[in-house]
Amino acid sequence: MSERIKVAVLGAAGRMGSTVVRAVQGADDLELVATLDAGDDLSAAAGADVAIDFTVPAVTESNVHALIDAGVHVVVGTTGWDDESKARVRDHLADRPGVGVLIAPNFALGAVFAMAFAARAAAWFESVEVIELHHPDKVDAPSGTAQHTAAAIAAARTAAGVGPSPDATTQELDGARGADVDGVRVHAVRLRGLVAHEEILLGNAGEQLTIRHDSFDRVSFMPGVLLGVRQVGSHPGLTVGLEHLLDLG
Ligand SMILES: NC(=O)c1ccc[n+]([C@@H]2O[C@H](COP(=O)([O-])OP(=O)(O)OC[C@H]3O[C@@H](n4cnc5c(N)ncnc54)[C@H](O)[C@@H]3O)[C@@H](O)[C@H]2O)c1
Ligand SMILES: O=C(O)C1=N[C@H](C(=O)O)CCC1
């Protein structure tokens, strides 16, 4: 058998991190060499080939820079990334050829396909809005997935020369029309009992297309996380979105 990939998990005590630890332990080609949570010394991850970060938006970027310095590939599921923080990682990686970082707002395969289908359809519908629905312990809104979805929809509509969704609202309570992500309205629901869900609503005169994805359990993210771990070393530089590993990018 070829050598196993040495894996470190950051945020290992969390909802996602603990699920990832079990998934790595269950994979014959992976070896769990470090589990870290808040307060642990990041240098414990330096012996890994790949580190997986499911921490919190406030710390994920500094974790990634430290791991790049240590020459460790990184698979990032933590959300909260913006254009500036991604640009800083891209610049850092330019000085560390061979190191790969994959940032994916959603590792559930169905969610990645839902985003891709929505972006393809978006140029053909007059109206489009995104609704994301999550458990109430989530700290960021709107979800990273919804922002990634809206950005892809906006890019597809711009490329096709489609204008903004029609909206006659002139009077509103703050927030009633949701957040504006690249011109696409995004609404966030927080409800006990939910895990991670997204609907993309597309409307034309006389018809509606609804694309919906549901993660009922965090195990849904594991095939995508493991795919990222196995492939990140062959994708030097920064990759944003699992779609690029599924030939959907
Ligand atoms: N990409 C995806 O598919 C996907 C799926 C689910 C969740 N997420 C994202 O993953 C992140 C984590 O979600 P969660 O539900 O597991 O949160 P959580 O709060 O359950 O877990 C976060 C963990 O990170 C730990 N942590 C905090 N600071 C740390 C540090 N400096 N070093 C190491 N660990 C640290 C916390 O103690 C906690 O155990 C969120 O940003 C969430 O949006 C992404
Ligand atoms: O539970 C969370 O938190 C999730 N966060 C990601 C996001 O913000 O898109 C992915 C789904 C679950």
GROMACS .gro file of C-alpha atoms and ligand atoms in nm:
model
  305
    1MET     CA    1   0.000   0.000   0.000
    2SER     CA    2   0.129   0.349  -0.084
    3GLU     CA    3   0.209   0.587   0.201
    4ARG     CA    4  -0.088   0.730   0.388
    5ILE     CA    5  -0.160   1.106   0.383
    6LYS     CA    6  -0.083   1.255   0.726
    7VAL     CA    7  -0.374   1.472   0.837
    8ALA     CA    8  -0.419   1.732   1.113
    9VAL     CA    9  -0.765   1.858   1.213
   10LEU     CA   10  -0.810   2.214   1.349
   11GLY     CA   11  -1.132   2.280   1.539
   12ALA     CA   12  -1.137   1.910   1.627
   13ALA     CA   13  -1.374   1.955   1.924
   14GLY     CA   14  -1.638   2.136   1.719
   15ARG     CA   15  -1.949   2.006   1.539
   16MET     CA   16  -1.768   1.973   1.206
   17GLY     CA   17  -1.420   1.903   1.341
   18SER     CA   18  -1.534   1.604   1.548
   19THR     CA   19  -1.718   1.461   1.246
   20VAL     CA   20  -1.407   1.513   1.032
   21VAL     CA   21  -1.189   1.333   1.293
   22ARG     CA   22  -1.415   1.025   1.267
   23ALA     CA   23  -1.411   1.040   0.884
   24VAL     CA   24  -1.030   1.061   0.871
   25GLN     CA   25  -0.998   0.774   1.121
   26GLY     CA   26  -1.227   0.567   0.899
   27ALA     CA   27  -1.027   0.624   0.578
   28ASP     CA   28  -0.758   0.361   0.503
   29ASP     CA   29  -0.544   0.602   0.300
   30LEU     CA   30  -0.534   0.875   0.568
   31GLU     CA   31  -0.347   0.891   0.900
   32LEU     CA   32  -0.467   1.130   1.173
   33VAL     CA   33  -0.148   1.284   1.321
   34ALA     CA   34  -0.286   1.583   1.516
   35THR     CA   35  -0.615   1.715   1.656
   36LEU     CA   36  -0.616   2.078   1.769
   37ASP     CA   37  -0.874   2.309   1.918
   38ALA     CA   38  -0.871   2.659   2.070
   39GLY     CA   39  -0.561   2.722   2.283
   40ASP     CA   40  -0.353   2.443   2.127
   41ASP     CA   41  -0.014   2.516   1.970
   42LEU     CA   42  -0.048   2.518   1.593
   43SER     CA   43   0.305   2.382   1.555
   44ALA     CA   44   0.158   2.037   1.634
   45ALA     CA   45   0.014   2.044   1.280
   46ALA     CA   46   0.355   2.101   1.117
   47GLY     CA   47   0.416   1.726   1.073
   48ALA     CA   48   0.103   1.682   0.864
   49ASP     CA   49   0.083   1.669   0.484
   50VAL     CA   50  -0.265   1.825   0.493
   51ALA     CA   51  -0.444   2.025   0.762
   52ILE     CA   52  -0.823   2.056   0.770
   53ASP     CA   53  -0.959   2.379   0.922
   54PHE     CA   54  -1.314   2.388   1.062
   55THR     CA   55  -1.266   2.660   1.324
   56VAL     CA   56  -1.424   3.005   1.342
   57PRO     CA   57  -1.418   3.297   1.096
   58ALA     CA   58  -1.204   3.505   1.337
   59VAL     CA   59  -0.904   3.268   1.332
   60THR     CA   60  -0.913   3.070   1.008
   61GLU     CA   61  -0.705   3.313   0.801
   62SER     CA   62  -0.418   3.328   1.051
   63ASN     CA   63  -0.424   2.947   1.077
   64VAL     CA   64  -0.392   2.921   0.699
   65HIS     CA   65  -0.095   3.162   0.681
   66ALA     CA   66   0.087   2.971   0.958
   67LEU     CA   67   0.024   2.639   0.782
   68ILE     CA   68   0.148   2.777   0.448
   69ASP     CA   69   0.468   2.889   0.627
   70ALA     CA   70   0.504   2.531   0.759
   71GLY     CA   71   0.463   2.392   0.404
   72VAL     CA   72   0.137   2.212   0.494
   73HIS     CA   73  -0.146   2.192   0.236
   74VAL     CA   74  -0.477   2.318   0.377
   75VAL     CA   75  -0.841   2.223   0.324
   76VAL     CA   76  -1.059   2.500   0.467
   77GLY     CA   77  -1.428   2.463   0.544
   78THR     CA   78  -1.454   2.759   0.778
   79THR     CA   79  -1.658   3.046   0.637
   80GLY     CA   80  -1.613   3.422   0.668
   81TRP     CA   81  -1.364   3.468   0.382
   82ASP     CA   82  -1.389   3.783   0.168
   83ASP     CA   83  -1.206   3.894  -0.147
   84GLU     CA   84  -0.931   4.064   0.055
   85SER     CA   85  -0.852   3.767   0.282
   86LYS     CA   86  -0.849   3.531  -0.018
   87ALA     CA   87  -0.614   3.771  -0.203
   88ARG     CA   88  -0.374   3.770   0.094
   89VAL     CA   89  -0.362   3.388   0.086
   90ARG     CA   90  -0.311   3.389  -0.292
   91ASP     CA   91  -0.020   3.633  -0.253
   92HIS     CA   92   0.135   3.427   0.027
   93LEU     CA   93   0.111   3.109  -0.182
   94ALA     CA   94   0.296   3.281  -0.467
   95ASP     CA   95   0.604   3.271  -0.237
   96ARG     CA   96   0.548   2.904  -0.148
   97PRO     CA   97   0.527   2.715  -0.481
   98GLY     CA   98   0.388   2.364  -0.444
   99VAL     CA   99   0.165   2.439  -0.143
  100GLY     CA  100  -0.209   2.409  -0.208
  101VAL     CA  101  -0.500   2.568  -0.020
  102LEU     CA  102  -0.861   2.471  -0.093
  103ILE     CA  103  -1.129   2.696   0.056
  104ALA     CA  104  -1.478   2.555   0.002
  105PRO     CA  105  -1.785   2.710   0.164
  106ASN     CA  106  -1.974   2.383   0.126
  107PHE     CA  107  -1.835   2.029   0.093
  108ALA     CA  108  -2.172   1.856   0.045
  109LEU     CA  109  -2.176   1.728  -0.313
  110GLY     CA  110  -2.546   1.811  -0.353
  111ALA     CA  111  -2.487   2.170  -0.245
  112VAL     CA  112  -2.206   2.206  -0.500
  113PHE     CA  113  -2.432   2.074  -0.776
  114ALA     CA  114  -2.718   2.301  -0.661
  115MET     CA  115  -2.488   2.603  -0.691
  116ALA     CA  116  -2.369   2.496  -1.036
  117PHE     CA  117  -2.724   2.431  -1.161
  118ALA     CA  118  -2.839   2.768  -1.025
  119ALA     CA  119  -2.558   2.955  -1.199
  120ARG     CA  120  -2.644   2.783  -1.529
  121ALA     CA  121  -3.015   2.863  -1.499
  122ALA     CA  122  -2.973   3.219  -1.367
  123ALA     CA  123  -2.916   3.380  -1.705
  124TRP     CA  124  -3.252   3.248  -1.829
  125PHE     CA  125  -3.477   3.382  -1.551
  126GLU     CA  126  -3.589   3.738  -1.487
  127SER     CA  127  -3.581   3.705  -1.107
  128VAL     CA  128  -3.355   3.514  -0.871
  129GLU     CA  129  -3.323   3.516  -0.491
  130VAL     CA  130  -3.140   3.290  -0.245
  131ILE     CA  131  -3.267   3.164   0.092
  132GLU     CA  132  -3.031   2.985   0.331
  133LEU     CA  133  -3.159   2.808   0.643
  134HIS     CA  134  -2.931   2.693   0.927
  135HIS     CA  135  -2.914   2.584   1.291
  136PRO     CA  136  -2.927   2.879   1.535
  137ASP     CA  137  -2.572   2.819   1.671
  138LYS     CA  138  -2.418   2.944   1.347
  139VAL     CA  139  -2.220   3.268   1.404
  140ASP     CA  140  -2.213   3.412   1.052
  141ALA     CA  141  -2.490   3.529   0.819
  142PRO     CA  142  -2.552   3.496   0.537
  143SER     CA  143  -2.386   3.157   0.502
  144GLY     CA  144  -2.066   3.121   0.302
  145THR     CA  145  -2.257   2.890   0.070
  146ALA     CA  146  -2.524   3.151   0.000
  147GLN     CA  147  -2.261   3.415  -0.070
  148HIS     CA  148  -2.076   3.180  -0.306
  149THR     CA  149  -2.407   3.091  -0.475
  150ALA     CA  150  -2.508   3.454  -0.519
  151ALA     CA  151  -2.164   3.552  -0.652
  152ALA     CA  152  -2.176   3.273  -0.914
  153ILE     CA  153  -2.531   3.369  -1.013
  154ALA     CA  154  -2.432   3.736  -1.043
  155ALA     CA  155  -2.127   3.649  -1.256
  156ALA     CA  156  -2.338   3.433  -1.489
  157ARG     CA  157  -2.601   3.706  -1.529
  158THR     CA  158  -2.339   3.974  -1.594
  159ALA     CA  159  -2.167   3.752  -1.853
  160ALA     CA  160  -2.503   3.698  -2.026
  161GLY     CA  161  -2.593   4.068  -2.013
  162VAL     CA  162  -2.896   4.007  -1.788
  163GLY     CA  163  -3.006   4.302  -1.574
  164PRO     CA  164  -3.098   4.302  -1.205
  165SER     CA  165  -3.403   4.114  -1.076
  166PRO     CA  166  -3.706   4.346  -1.090
  167ASP     CA  167  -3.804   4.493  -0.751
  168ALA     CA  168  -4.046   4.781  -0.698
  169THR     CA  169  -3.974   4.813  -0.324
  170THR     CA  170  -3.939   5.176  -0.219
  171GLN     CA  171  -4.032   5.136   0.149
  172GLU     CA  172  -3.903   4.862   0.376
  173LEU     CA  173  -3.822   4.769   0.734
  174ASP     CA  174  -3.442   4.733   0.760
  175GLY     CA  175  -3.342   4.388   0.637
  176ALA     CA  176  -3.683   4.291   0.500
  177ARG     CA  177  -3.537   4.234   0.153
  178GLY     CA  178  -3.233   4.047   0.284
  179ALA     CA  179  -2.866   4.113   0.211
  180ASP     CA  180  -2.742   4.232  -0.128
  181VAL     CA  181  -2.463   4.004  -0.251
  182ASP     CA  182  -2.337   4.129  -0.589
  183GLY     CA  183  -2.692   4.249  -0.664
  184VAL     CA  184  -2.859   3.919  -0.564
  185ARG     CA  185  -3.092   3.919  -0.258
  186VAL     CA  186  -2.993   3.663   0.009
  187HIS     CA  187  -3.218   3.577   0.306
  188ALA     CA  188  -3.097   3.395   0.619
  189VAL     CA  189  -3.321   3.181   0.845
  190ARG     CA  190  -3.198   3.043   1.183
  191LEU     CA  191  -3.414   2.766   1.330
  192ARG     CA  192  -3.358   2.496   1.595
  193GLY     CA  193  -3.369   2.155   1.430
  194LEU     CA  194  -3.206   2.262   1.104
  195VAL     CA  195  -2.853   2.170   0.996
  196ALA     CA  196  -2.771   2.341   0.660
  197HIS     CA  197  -3.017   2.409   0.378
  198GLU     CA  198  -3.041   2.636   0.075
  199GLU     CA  199  -3.306   2.729  -0.178
  200ILE     CA  200  -3.247   2.919  -0.498
  201LEU     CA  201  -3.572   3.064  -0.636
  202LEU     CA  202  -3.580   3.154  -1.005
  203GLY     CA  203  -3.884   3.322  -1.157
  204ASN     CA  204  -4.016   3.404  -1.502
  205ALA     CA  205  -4.364   3.515  -1.602
  206GLY     CA  206  -4.591   3.217  -1.529
  207GLU     CA  207  -4.323   2.980  -1.391
  208GLN     CA  208  -4.088   2.921  -1.101
  209LEU     CA  209  -3.787   2.694  -1.066
  210THR     CA  210  -3.681   2.607  -0.709
  211ILE     CA  211  -3.344   2.440  -0.656
  212ARG     CA  212  -3.315   2.310  -0.300
  213HIS     CA  213  -3.041   2.129  -0.113
  214ASP     CA  214  -3.065   1.987   0.241
  215SER     CA  215  -2.785   1.864   0.464
  216PHE     CA  216  -2.968   1.671   0.736
  217ASP     CA  217  -2.647   1.547   0.900
  218ARG     CA  218  -2.284   1.668   0.902
  219VAL     CA  219  -2.175   1.335   0.752
  220SER     CA  220  -2.303   1.486   0.424
  221PHE     CA  221  -1.991   1.705   0.410
  222MET     CA  222  -1.742   1.422   0.458
  223PRO     CA  223  -1.705   1.282   0.101
  224GLY     CA  224  -1.620   1.633  -0.020
  225VAL     CA  225  -1.377   1.697   0.265
  226LEU     CA  226  -1.195   1.368   0.198
  227LEU     CA  227  -1.186   1.444  -0.177
  228GLY     CA  228  -1.026   1.779  -0.091
  229VAL     CA  229  -0.767   1.614   0.136
  230ARG     CA  230  -0.673   1.365  -0.137
  231GLN     CA  231  -0.648   1.626  -0.413
  232VAL     CA  232  -0.528   1.951  -0.254
  233GLY     CA  233  -0.161   1.849  -0.293
  234SER     CA  234  -0.206   1.827  -0.671
  235HIS     CA  235  -0.364   2.175  -0.686
  236PRO     CA  236  -0.089   2.420  -0.585
  237GLY     CA  237  -0.199   2.778  -0.516
  238LEU     CA  238  -0.546   2.881  -0.401
  239THR     CA  239  -0.860   2.698  -0.514
  240VAL     CA  240  -1.195   2.843  -0.406
  241GLY     CA  241  -1.490   2.604  -0.427
  242LEU     CA  242  -1.514   2.225  -0.449
  243GLU     CA  243  -1.665   2.263  -0.798
  244HIS     CA  244  -1.309   2.296  -0.936
  245LEU     CA  245  -1.231   1.941  -0.818
  246LEU     CA  246  -1.554   1.808  -0.973
  247ASP     CA  247  -1.495   1.963  -1.318
  248LEU     CA  248  -1.787   2.200  -1.262
  249GLY     CA  249  -1.584   2.522  -1.222
  250LIG     N1  250  -1.752   2.409   0.419
  250LIG     C1  251  -1.850   2.332   0.469
  250LIG     O1  252  -1.895   2.236   0.406
  250LIG     C2  253  -1.901   2.361   0.607
  250LIG     C3  254  -1.993   2.277   0.669
  250LIG     C4  255  -2.033   2.305   0.798
  250LIG     C5  256  -1.978   2.413   0.865
  250LIG     N2  257  -1.891   2.494   0.800
  250LIG     C6  258  -1.823   2.605   0.868
  250LIG     O2  259  -1.724   2.549   0.953
  250LIG     C7  260  -1.702   2.636   1.063
  250LIG     C8  261  -1.715   2.556   1.192
  250LIG     O3  262  -1.849   2.515   1.207
  250LIG     P1  263  -1.892   2.428   1.334
  250LIG     O4  264  -2.040   2.415   1.326
  250LIG     O5  265  -1.809   2.305   1.341
  250LIG     O6  266  -1.852   2.527   1.453
  250LIG     P2  267  -1.818   2.489   1.605
  250LIG     O7  268  -1.832   2.617   1.681
  250LIG     O8  269  -1.894   2.368   1.648
  250LIG     O9  270  -1.664   2.447   1.599
  250LIG     C9  271  -1.557   2.537   1.587
  250LIG    C10  272  -1.442   2.482   1.671
  250LIG    O10  273  -1.326   2.560   1.644
  250LIG    C11  274  -1.259   2.574   1.769
  250LIG     N3  275  -1.162   2.683   1.761
  250LIG    C12  276  -1.181   2.815   1.788
  250LIG     N4  277  -1.066   2.882   1.772
  250LIG    C13  278  -0.972   2.790   1.738
  250LIG    C14  279  -0.834   2.799   1.708
  250LIG     N5  280  -0.766   2.915   1.714
  250LIG     N6  281  -0.767   2.685   1.674
  250LIG    C15  282  -0.832   2.566   1.670
  250LIG     N7  283  -0.965   2.553   1.697
  250LIG    C16  284  -1.033   2.664   1.730
  250LIG    C17  285  -1.370   2.594   1.871
  250LIG    O11  286  -1.327   2.574   2.003
  250LIG    C18  287  -1.469   2.489   1.823
  250LIG    O12  288  -1.444   2.364   1.882
  250LIG    C19  289  -1.804   2.751   1.048
  250LIG    O13  290  -1.741   2.860   0.983
  250LIG    C20  291  -1.909   2.691   0.957
  250LIG    O14  292  -1.978   2.788   0.882
  250LIG    C21  293  -1.852   2.471   0.673
  251LIG     O1  294  -2.328   2.487   0.994
  251LIG     C1  295  -2.270   2.580   0.934
  251LIG     O2  296  -2.226   2.681   0.993
  251LIG     C2  297  -2.249   2.570   0.789
  251LIG     N1  298  -2.177   2.660   0.730
  251LIG     C3  299  -2.143   2.663   0.593
  251LIG     C4  300  -2.186   2.794   0.531
  251LIG     O3  301  -2.183   2.900   0.599
  251LIG     O4  302  -2.218   2.797   0.412
  251LIG     C5  303  -2.188   2.543   0.515
  251LIG     C6  304  -2.309   2.478   0.565
  251LIG     C7  305  -2.307   2.457   0.715
   0.00000   0.00000   0.00000
